[in-house]
Amino acid sequence: MSRQKLYLIDGSSFLYRAFHALPALTTHGGEPTGALVGVGNMIRKLLKDEDPKQIVCVFDASGPTFRDEMYDQYKANRPRMPDELRAQINPLLKLVETMGIPLMREPGVEADDVIGTLSRQAEAANMDVVLVTGDKDLTQLVGDRVLWWNTMSNERLDAEGVERKFGVRPDRIIDFLALTGDSVDNVPGVPKCGPKTATKWLGLYDSLDGVMANADKVGGKIGENLRGALESLPLSRDLVTIKIDCELPLGVNELNLREPNKEELIEFYRHYEFRQALRELEGDTGEATPGVAPKALEEQGAASVTAGVELQGKGEYSVVLTEDDLAELQKTLTGAEIISFDCETDSLNPLRANLVGLSFAIEPKKAWYLPLTHRYPGAPEQLPWERVREVLGPVLSAQSPPKLAQHGKYDIHVLTRHGLEIGGFAEDSMLESYVFDSAAGNHNMDAMAKLYLGYKTIKYEEVAGKGKKQISFADVMLEQAVEYAAEDADITLRLHKALRPKIKAIPELERVYTEMEVPLVPVLCKMESNGILVDAGQLGELSRQMGRQMTELVLQAHEVAGRVFNLDSPTQLTKILFEELGLKAKQKTPSGKPSTNEDALEEIAEQHALPRIILEYRTLAKLKSTYSDKLPMQINPDTGRIHTSYHQAVANTGRLSSSDPNLQNIPIRTEQGRKIRQAFIAPDGWTVLSADYSQIELRIMAHLSGDEGMVRAF
């Protein structure tokens, strides 16, 4: 018979890690749930994948511990727990108990000490132990029967694994931690002693005692630091040593997984809006949930289910996670009249983006999301891209069924880079909107859905956060990801069905759309992926030249002004021009002060030499910062070329625009501008060809007006 296996979950470790790894999720009522969902997902996945019989979840209790008595500065550097995290602790404790998992919080000690004690008791009882944690301190407990497992990264360490990772055996982790110290817990350690140094010392002298005994042999500044820390090192060792003899209310033979209280769990999941957990649980009970379609739920790990979800009347969206799901999706797509598809990635740059997932729709209000690389705590197993490409590649690369996307050029780029060529690309909802009414404003999905469907879409910021706290889509949980991503494919199809008939009804627009705009997409794709070669060395030399010229202009400005000042400061410039030099301002700012913008300086350039010097300085500064400095930074390291983006649906006139960088706006009227253009080069054996219409707008005006003078001129 196999030995019993006890799972010791470090709840406190995962609470903090989930809180910082996930966005600030809240319920519709404003209750924070990010850490709650993250830890809940991790535990549910563990229960599904491991099927444990003996398990316990351990959390830190409130109040001081014996280490605070040992050292009054212990953990003094830790910031106060955020209120939004504190608010999730009691709900999490309730969730754990309701799931049937034994719970421990012992006053006077830390969660690590409870885990350490249980680990040693389990070993003595001839049980195997799995330490479910991300805390490296607990690796000191690893042994023949004790495994350290970080479920977030799926890293599992036995004794050999600990030595490979840290360079020391598990029985030397305490000495290792005592030497390196811990700034978060305020364990002193040896100043400036990092992991490599600690490993080196322990390799030479075997133990902390050996290192201390040989401190005089260590040279340099780090040797001085070691000798200065000799008095505090025993304290550091005591602080990082996990206690293994706590008095606990339950023994290891009492830590058995119980049947969950399903009624309370359902109430909990509904209250905190755990949609996926609720679907999974009610798939077991056979009960129906408002807003959840009655579709068979498969037990494939926590959050690993395929379920149809009616999202506030938005549509029935499914997530694809198993081979059976993939086969069913392939069959569905093959028989479709048209396939609407969309890529979810980790970057807005299609030539650098990694694929996170794919969404598909073949009829309105029904869509699928196929996740590939979601990596948040407790994320389910996902199908590998190679397998997805093998199964779906033939239907997506075939000319039929036709394909539809919103701004399909981006998705084609991404999939091509991932080894899948899209065939039969025939429709683009962004281009449909643009052709139907180029002046309608923004042709992005959010604006179009509101304008043509009266529909409010889910914004990216709602699932990934914004600003500095915005996370990658790979870190978005499937509960949110499936709603957002599947909606993209669904709304794209709905927009197509709303706009395509409008274009077909007008032959001129139909011709522009089918013969010009859509066929142009693959052409622009190739232009963008080919990129253009630039001479980075020539641009660097040009930057240096302009830098020297700017320095000369600064000295000239100081000389004619009669004093030193900052040419980039409008306040100082205003004072010198209009107060000290007494020039008469021709323009004013909205607040009534004299203006120093380019037009204003041009108007007063006849009054004094300084305005002209400032204008020359600004011209050089703009050219240098915008082009000669910036262009080399935009060279793709994989191709050695600059890859601009060409936009079909921006300019009202129908012409293309260009960005990142704007290659349609490289200056030509100045000597420096012409030198910048000369940095765009062709490889050996090739030539750069420039082609342009001559005054096309005026030629059209001559044709439409029939004006004899204009017709004669053009």
Short mmCIF file of C-alpha atoms in Angstrom, two decimals, residues 60-443:
data_model
loop_
_atom_site.label_atom_id
_atom_site.label_comp_id
_atom_site.label_asym_id
_atom_site.label_seq_id
_atom_site.Cartn_x
_atom_site.Cartn_y
_atom_site.Cartn_z
CA ASP A 60 -0.74 33.52 10.30
CA ALA A 61 -2.73 34.48 13.39
CA SER A 62 -3.02 38.13 14.37
CA GLY A 63 -0.84 39.49 17.16
CA PRO A 64 2.87 39.20 18.08
CA THR A 65 4.89 35.98 17.94
CA PHE A 66 7.84 34.63 19.94
CA ARG A 67 10.18 36.19 17.32
CA ASP A 68 8.95 39.67 18.29
CA GLU A 69 10.04 38.92 21.86
CA MET A 70 13.39 37.68 20.54
CA TYR A 71 13.99 40.81 18.43
CA ASP A 72 11.80 43.91 18.71
CA GLN A 73 12.70 45.03 15.17
CA TYR A 74 11.50 41.79 13.58
CA LYS A 75 9.32 42.62 10.54
CA ALA A 76 9.45 46.30 11.55
CA ASN A 77 10.05 47.29 7.91
CA ARG A 78 6.88 45.63 6.64
CA PRO A 79 4.24 48.13 5.48
CA ARG A 80 0.79 47.98 7.00
CA MET A 81 -1.45 45.41 5.33
CA PRO A 82 -3.58 47.15 2.66
CA ASP A 83 -7.21 47.55 3.69
CA GLU A 84 -8.43 45.81 0.52
CA LEU A 85 -6.31 42.76 1.44
CA ARG A 86 -7.31 42.79 5.11
CA ALA A 87 -10.97 42.78 4.02
CA GLN A 88 -10.42 39.46 2.19
CA ILE A 89 -8.92 37.46 5.08
CA ASN A 90 -12.12 36.49 6.91
CA PRO A 91 -13.98 35.58 3.68
CA LEU A 92 -11.01 33.42 2.69
CA LEU A 93 -11.00 31.62 6.04
CA LYS A 94 -14.71 30.97 5.62
CA LEU A 95 -14.16 29.69 2.06
CA VAL A 96 -11.47 27.23 3.21
CA GLU A 97 -13.64 25.79 5.97
CA THR A 98 -16.72 25.61 3.75
CA MET A 99 -14.70 23.63 1.20
CA GLY A 100 -14.09 21.03 3.92
CA ILE A 101 -10.39 21.80 4.44
CA PRO A 102 -9.06 21.82 8.03
CA LEU A 103 -7.82 25.28 9.01
CA MET A 104 -5.12 26.31 11.50
CA ARG A 105 -4.19 29.74 12.90
CA GLU A 106 -2.12 29.49 16.06
CA PRO A 107 -1.39 32.59 18.18
CA GLY A 108 2.19 33.27 19.22
CA VAL A 109 3.76 31.50 16.23
CA GLU A 110 3.80 31.96 12.46
CA ALA A 111 2.21 29.79 9.78
CA ASP A 112 5.71 28.51 8.92
CA ASP A 113 6.10 27.14 12.46
CA VAL A 114 2.76 25.32 12.33
CA ILE A 115 3.74 23.85 8.95
CA GLY A 116 7.17 22.88 10.28
CA THR A 117 5.67 21.11 13.28
CA LEU A 118 3.09 19.26 11.19
CA SER A 119 5.75 18.30 8.66
CA ARG A 120 7.94 16.67 11.32
CA GLN A 121 4.95 14.96 12.95
CA ALA A 122 3.87 13.55 9.58
CA GLU A 123 7.35 12.22 8.87
CA ALA A 124 7.35 10.53 12.26
CA ALA A 125 3.99 8.96 11.38
CA ASN A 126 5.48 7.51 8.18
CA MET A 127 3.54 9.95 5.92
CA ASP A 128 4.73 11.79 2.82
CA VAL A 129 4.48 15.60 2.99
CA VAL A 130 3.91 18.23 0.30
CA LEU A 131 4.66 21.83 1.33
CA VAL A 132 2.35 23.91 -0.86
CA THR A 133 4.03 27.33 -0.77
CA GLY A 134 6.12 29.87 -2.58
CA ASP A 135 8.17 30.74 0.51
CA LYS A 136 11.83 29.76 0.13
CA ASP A 137 12.25 29.63 3.95
CA LEU A 138 10.23 26.40 4.04
CA THR A 139 12.81 24.61 1.87
CA GLN A 140 14.71 24.00 5.14
CA LEU A 141 12.06 21.33 5.87
CA VAL A 142 12.62 19.37 2.64
CA GLY A 143 13.81 15.80 3.07
CA ASP A 144 13.35 12.25 1.84
CA ARG A 145 9.60 12.39 2.47
CA VAL A 146 9.05 16.16 2.25
CA LEU A 147 8.55 17.95 -1.10
CA TRP A 148 8.38 21.74 -1.64
CA TRP A 149 5.81 22.71 -4.32
CA ASN A 150 5.10 26.19 -5.66
CA THR A 151 1.78 25.73 -7.45
CA MET A 152 2.00 29.19 -9.05
CA SER A 153 5.05 28.19 -11.11
CA ASN A 154 4.55 24.41 -10.71
CA GLU A 155 8.12 24.17 -9.39
CA ARG A 156 8.64 21.06 -7.24
CA LEU A 157 11.83 20.69 -5.21
CA ASP A 158 13.12 17.61 -3.45
CA ALA A 159 16.44 17.69 -1.56
CA GLU A 160 18.46 17.59 -4.81
CA GLY A 161 16.23 20.30 -6.31
CA VAL A 162 16.83 22.59 -3.32
CA GLU A 163 20.58 22.17 -3.69
CA ARG A 164 20.39 22.89 -7.44
CA LYS A 165 18.31 26.02 -6.86
CA PHE A 166 20.10 27.52 -3.86
CA GLY A 167 23.52 25.87 -4.01
CA VAL A 168 23.18 24.38 -0.51
CA ARG A 169 21.51 21.31 1.00
CA PRO A 170 18.16 21.73 2.81
CA ASP A 171 19.94 21.29 6.17
CA ARG A 172 22.04 24.39 5.34
CA ILE A 173 19.15 26.62 4.22
CA ILE A 174 18.93 28.07 7.75
CA ASP A 175 22.61 29.08 7.62
CA PHE A 176 22.12 30.40 4.08
CA LEU A 177 19.17 32.58 5.16
CA ALA A 178 21.02 33.79 8.27
CA LEU A 179 23.89 35.05 6.10
CA THR A 180 21.79 36.72 3.38
CA GLY A 181 19.30 38.18 5.85
CA ASP A 182 15.85 39.37 4.85
CA SER A 183 15.04 43.05 4.33
CA VAL A 184 11.29 42.35 4.32
CA ASP A 185 11.33 40.56 7.69
CA ASN A 186 14.19 42.77 8.94
CA VAL A 187 16.51 39.84 9.62
CA PRO A 188 19.97 41.50 9.89
CA GLY A 189 22.22 38.95 8.12
CA VAL A 190 25.55 40.18 6.68
CA PRO A 191 25.25 43.50 4.80
CA LYS A 192 25.81 43.12 1.03
CA CYS A 193 25.97 39.31 1.32
CA GLY A 194 23.90 37.91 -1.53
CA PRO A 195 23.01 34.29 -2.38
CA LYS A 196 26.21 33.69 -4.38
CA THR A 197 28.45 34.88 -1.55
CA ALA A 198 26.52 32.89 1.07
CA THR A 199 26.74 29.75 -1.09
CA LYS A 200 30.49 30.29 -1.60
CA TRP A 201 31.15 30.68 2.14
CA LEU A 202 29.11 27.61 3.06
CA GLY A 203 30.90 25.63 0.37
CA LEU A 204 34.26 26.62 1.89
CA TYR A 205 33.40 26.39 5.59
CA ASP A 206 30.39 23.98 5.63
CA SER A 207 28.15 25.79 8.14
CA LEU A 208 27.35 29.17 9.67
CA ASP A 209 29.53 28.26 12.64
CA GLY A 210 32.34 27.45 10.22
CA VAL A 211 31.90 30.76 8.39
CA MET A 212 31.97 32.67 11.68
CA ALA A 213 35.09 30.79 12.83
CA ASN A 214 36.88 31.68 9.59
CA ALA A 215 35.67 35.28 9.29
CA ASP A 216 39.25 36.61 9.50
CA LYS A 217 40.10 34.77 6.26
CA VAL A 218 37.52 36.70 4.22
CA GLY A 219 39.02 39.77 2.61
CA GLY A 220 37.71 43.02 1.19
CA LYS A 221 34.70 45.09 2.20
CA ILE A 222 32.47 41.99 2.43
CA GLY A 223 34.93 40.51 4.94
CA GLU A 224 34.61 43.64 7.06
CA ASN A 225 30.81 43.32 6.85
CA LEU A 226 31.01 39.68 7.96
CA ARG A 227 33.19 40.47 10.95
CA GLY A 228 30.90 43.35 11.87
CA ALA A 229 27.89 41.00 11.83
CA LEU A 230 29.42 38.22 13.97
CA GLU A 231 27.56 39.37 17.08
CA SER A 232 24.13 39.41 15.39
CA LEU A 233 24.45 36.28 13.22
CA PRO A 234 23.27 33.86 15.96
CA LEU A 235 20.14 36.01 16.30
CA SER A 236 19.62 35.95 12.52
CA ARG A 237 19.88 32.16 12.61
CA ASP A 238 17.29 31.93 15.39
CA LEU A 239 14.90 34.24 13.52
CA VAL A 240 14.94 32.20 10.29
CA THR A 241 14.79 28.80 12.00
CA ILE A 242 11.30 27.30 11.68
CA LYS A 243 9.94 25.98 14.97
CA ILE A 244 9.06 22.27 14.79
CA ASP A 245 7.65 21.65 18.27
CA CYS A 246 4.52 23.81 18.49
CA GLU A 247 1.61 22.64 20.61
CA LEU A 248 -1.25 22.20 18.15
CA PRO A 249 -4.95 21.43 18.67
CA LEU A 250 -5.01 18.76 15.92
CA GLY A 251 -2.65 15.92 15.11
CA VAL A 252 -1.68 14.86 11.60
CA ASN A 253 -4.12 11.93 11.65
CA GLU A 254 -7.00 14.35 12.22
CA LEU A 255 -6.28 16.51 9.15
CA ASN A 256 -8.73 14.82 6.81
CA LEU A 257 -10.53 16.48 3.92
CA ARG A 258 -14.27 16.67 4.68
CA GLU A 259 -17.24 16.85 2.36
CA PRO A 260 -17.80 20.50 1.37
CA ASN A 261 -20.92 22.32 2.51
CA LYS A 262 -22.36 22.80 -0.98
CA GLU A 263 -25.27 25.04 0.05
CA GLU A 264 -22.94 27.45 1.83
CA LEU A 265 -20.42 27.28 -1.03
CA ILE A 266 -23.10 28.16 -3.58
CA GLU A 267 -24.18 31.10 -1.44
CA PHE A 268 -20.53 32.18 -1.05
CA TYR A 269 -19.75 31.88 -4.78
CA ARG A 270 -22.87 33.85 -5.69
CA HIS A 271 -22.11 36.58 -3.17
CA TYR A 272 -18.50 37.02 -4.32
CA GLU A 273 -19.34 36.42 -8.00
CA PHE A 274 -17.14 33.34 -8.52
CA ARG A 275 -18.86 32.49 -11.81
CA GLN A 276 -16.59 29.66 -12.87
CA ALA A 277 -16.43 28.04 -9.44
CA LEU A 278 -20.20 28.28 -9.27
CA ARG A 279 -20.62 26.60 -12.66
CA GLU A 280 -18.25 23.85 -11.60
CA LEU A 281 -20.01 23.23 -8.28
CA GLU A 282 -23.54 23.34 -9.69
CA GLY A 283 -22.46 21.01 -12.46
CA ASP A 284 -21.94 18.54 -9.63
CA THR A 285 -25.23 19.26 -7.88
CA GLY A 286 -27.34 19.43 -11.02
CA GLU A 287 -28.84 22.71 -9.84
CA ALA A 288 -29.41 25.56 -12.24
CA THR A 289 -27.78 28.92 -11.80
CA PRO A 290 -29.34 32.12 -13.10
CA GLY A 291 -27.27 33.25 -16.06
CA VAL A 292 -25.62 29.86 -16.63
CA ALA A 293 -26.64 27.75 -19.60
CA PRO A 294 -27.50 24.08 -18.82
CA LYS A 295 -24.46 22.58 -20.53
CA ALA A 296 -22.49 19.53 -19.33
CA LEU A 297 -19.58 20.53 -17.08
CA GLU A 298 -16.43 18.43 -17.16
CA GLU A 299 -14.12 18.02 -14.17
CA GLN A 300 -10.75 19.00 -15.61
CA GLY A 301 -9.20 20.80 -12.61
CA ALA A 302 -10.19 24.00 -10.89
CA ALA A 303 -11.59 26.42 -13.45
CA SER A 304 -11.06 23.76 -16.15
CA VAL A 305 -14.58 23.53 -17.45
CA THR A 306 -16.35 24.14 -20.71
CA ALA A 307 -19.52 26.05 -19.98
CA GLY A 308 -21.91 28.27 -21.86
CA VAL A 309 -22.40 31.54 -20.01
CA GLU A 310 -25.22 33.97 -20.72
CA LEU A 311 -23.53 37.20 -19.69
CA GLN A 312 -26.20 39.75 -18.80
CA GLY A 313 -27.92 39.04 -22.10
CA LYS A 314 -24.70 39.58 -23.99
CA GLY A 315 -24.18 36.12 -25.45
CA GLU A 316 -23.47 32.49 -24.78
CA TYR A 317 -19.70 32.22 -24.46
CA SER A 318 -17.69 29.00 -23.99
CA VAL A 319 -14.13 28.26 -22.97
CA VAL A 320 -12.18 25.52 -24.76
CA LEU A 321 -9.80 23.56 -22.54
CA THR A 322 -9.90 19.88 -23.52
CA GLU A 323 -9.15 17.77 -26.59
CA ASP A 324 -12.87 17.01 -26.91
CA ASP A 325 -13.68 20.73 -26.80
CA LEU A 326 -11.07 21.39 -29.49
CA ALA A 327 -12.41 18.65 -31.75
CA GLU A 328 -15.95 19.98 -31.36
CA LEU A 329 -14.77 23.54 -32.16
CA GLN A 330 -12.92 22.32 -35.26
CA LYS A 331 -16.07 20.58 -36.48
CA THR A 332 -18.18 23.68 -35.81
CA LEU A 333 -15.80 26.04 -37.62
CA THR A 334 -15.47 23.76 -40.64
CA GLY A 335 -19.21 23.88 -41.28
CA ALA A 336 -19.60 27.64 -40.71
CA GLU A 337 -20.73 30.20 -43.28
CA ILE A 338 -18.12 32.67 -41.98
CA ILE A 339 -15.59 32.57 -39.14
CA SER A 340 -15.10 35.66 -36.98
CA PHE A 341 -11.78 35.39 -35.12
CA ASP A 342 -9.67 37.48 -32.76
CA CYS A 343 -6.26 37.12 -31.09
CA GLU A 344 -5.52 37.96 -27.47
CA THR A 345 -1.86 38.82 -26.92
CA ASP A 346 0.55 40.44 -24.48
CA SER A 347 1.53 43.43 -26.65
CA LEU A 348 0.05 45.99 -29.03
CA ASN A 349 3.02 45.49 -31.35
CA PRO A 350 1.99 42.61 -33.64
CA LEU A 351 5.59 41.91 -34.63
CA ARG A 352 6.58 41.35 -30.97
CA ALA A 353 3.35 40.07 -29.40
CA ASN A 354 2.99 36.58 -27.91
CA LEU A 355 -0.28 34.73 -28.42
CA VAL A 356 -2.33 34.31 -25.21
CA GLY A 357 -5.59 32.99 -26.67
CA LEU A 358 -7.98 32.89 -29.63
CA SER A 359 -11.69 33.60 -29.86
CA PHE A 360 -14.19 32.55 -32.53
CA ALA A 361 -17.81 33.23 -33.46
CA ILE A 362 -19.93 31.86 -36.31
CA GLU A 363 -23.31 33.28 -35.34
CA PRO A 364 -24.37 36.29 -33.24
CA LYS A 365 -24.39 35.92 -29.44
CA LYS A 366 -22.44 32.67 -29.49
CA ALA A 367 -18.65 32.49 -29.23
CA TRP A 368 -15.72 30.44 -27.96
CA TYR A 369 -12.51 31.44 -26.20
CA LEU A 370 -9.51 29.13 -26.51
CA PRO A 371 -6.91 30.12 -23.87
CA LEU A 372 -3.30 29.15 -24.50
CA THR A 373 -0.89 30.76 -22.05
CA HIS A 374 -2.81 32.16 -19.05
CA ARG A 375 -0.47 31.90 -16.05
CA TYR A 376 -2.22 33.38 -12.99
CA PRO A 377 -2.34 31.51 -9.64
CA GLY A 378 -4.55 28.46 -10.06
CA ALA A 379 -4.78 28.77 -13.85
CA PRO A 380 -6.09 25.55 -15.43
CA GLU A 381 -4.10 23.38 -17.82
CA GLN A 382 -4.44 24.75 -21.35
CA LEU A 383 -4.00 23.15 -24.73
CA PRO A 384 -0.53 23.65 -26.26
CA TRP A 385 -0.35 25.95 -29.28
CA GLU A 386 1.28 23.25 -31.41
CA ARG A 387 -1.75 21.00 -30.90
CA VAL A 388 -4.23 23.84 -31.52
CA ARG A 389 -2.42 24.78 -34.73
CA GLU A 390 -2.43 21.16 -35.86
CA VAL A 391 -6.21 20.81 -35.34
CA LEU A 392 -7.48 24.27 -36.34
CA GLY A 393 -4.76 25.18 -38.86
CA PRO A 394 -6.35 23.44 -41.86
CA VAL A 395 -9.71 25.19 -41.47
CA LEU A 396 -8.17 28.60 -40.70
CA SER A 397 -5.70 28.46 -43.59
CA ALA A 398 -8.31 27.24 -46.11
CA GLN A 399 -10.02 29.73 -48.42
CA SER A 400 -13.42 28.55 -47.19
CA PRO A 401 -15.15 29.36 -44.93
CA PRO A 402 -14.31 33.06 -45.37
CA LYS A 403 -12.69 34.81 -42.41
CA LEU A 404 -13.72 38.01 -40.62
CA ALA A 405 -11.87 40.15 -38.07
CA GLN A 406 -11.86 43.62 -36.55
CA HIS A 407 -8.60 45.25 -37.73
CA GLY A 408 -7.58 41.88 -39.14
CA LYS A 409 -4.12 43.04 -40.18
CA TYR A 410 -3.00 42.81 -36.54
CA ASP A 411 -4.33 39.27 -36.08
CA ILE A 412 -2.86 38.09 -39.39
CA HIS A 413 0.55 39.39 -38.30
CA VAL A 414 0.36 37.60 -34.94
CA LEU A 415 -0.79 34.27 -36.35
CA THR A 416 1.72 34.37 -39.22
CA ARG A 417 4.54 34.86 -36.70
CA HIS A 418 3.18 31.85 -34.79
CA GLY A 419 3.26 29.66 -37.88
CA LEU A 420 -0.38 29.85 -39.04
CA GLU A 421 -1.32 31.54 -42.31
CA ILE A 422 -4.91 32.81 -42.44
CA GLY A 423 -6.63 31.89 -45.72
CA GLY A 424 -9.78 33.39 -47.18
CA PHE A 425 -9.58 36.69 -45.30
CA ALA A 426 -12.58 38.42 -46.84
CA GLU A 427 -14.17 40.80 -44.30
CA ASP A 428 -12.99 43.39 -41.77
CA SER A 429 -15.55 45.18 -39.59
CA MET A 430 -13.20 48.14 -39.04
CA LEU A 431 -12.88 48.67 -42.78
CA GLU A 432 -16.62 48.25 -43.23
CA SER A 433 -17.21 51.10 -40.79
CA TYR A 434 -14.54 53.21 -42.46
CA VAL A 435 -15.85 52.69 -45.98
CA PHE A 436 -19.45 53.26 -44.92
CA ASP A 437 -18.65 56.52 -43.09
CA SER A 438 -15.00 57.53 -42.87
CA ALA A 439 -15.92 60.62 -40.83
CA ALA A 440 -17.91 58.66 -38.22
CA GLY A 441 -15.11 59.14 -35.73
CA ASN A 442 -13.23 56.30 -34.13
CA HIS A 443 -13.52 52.96 -35.89
#
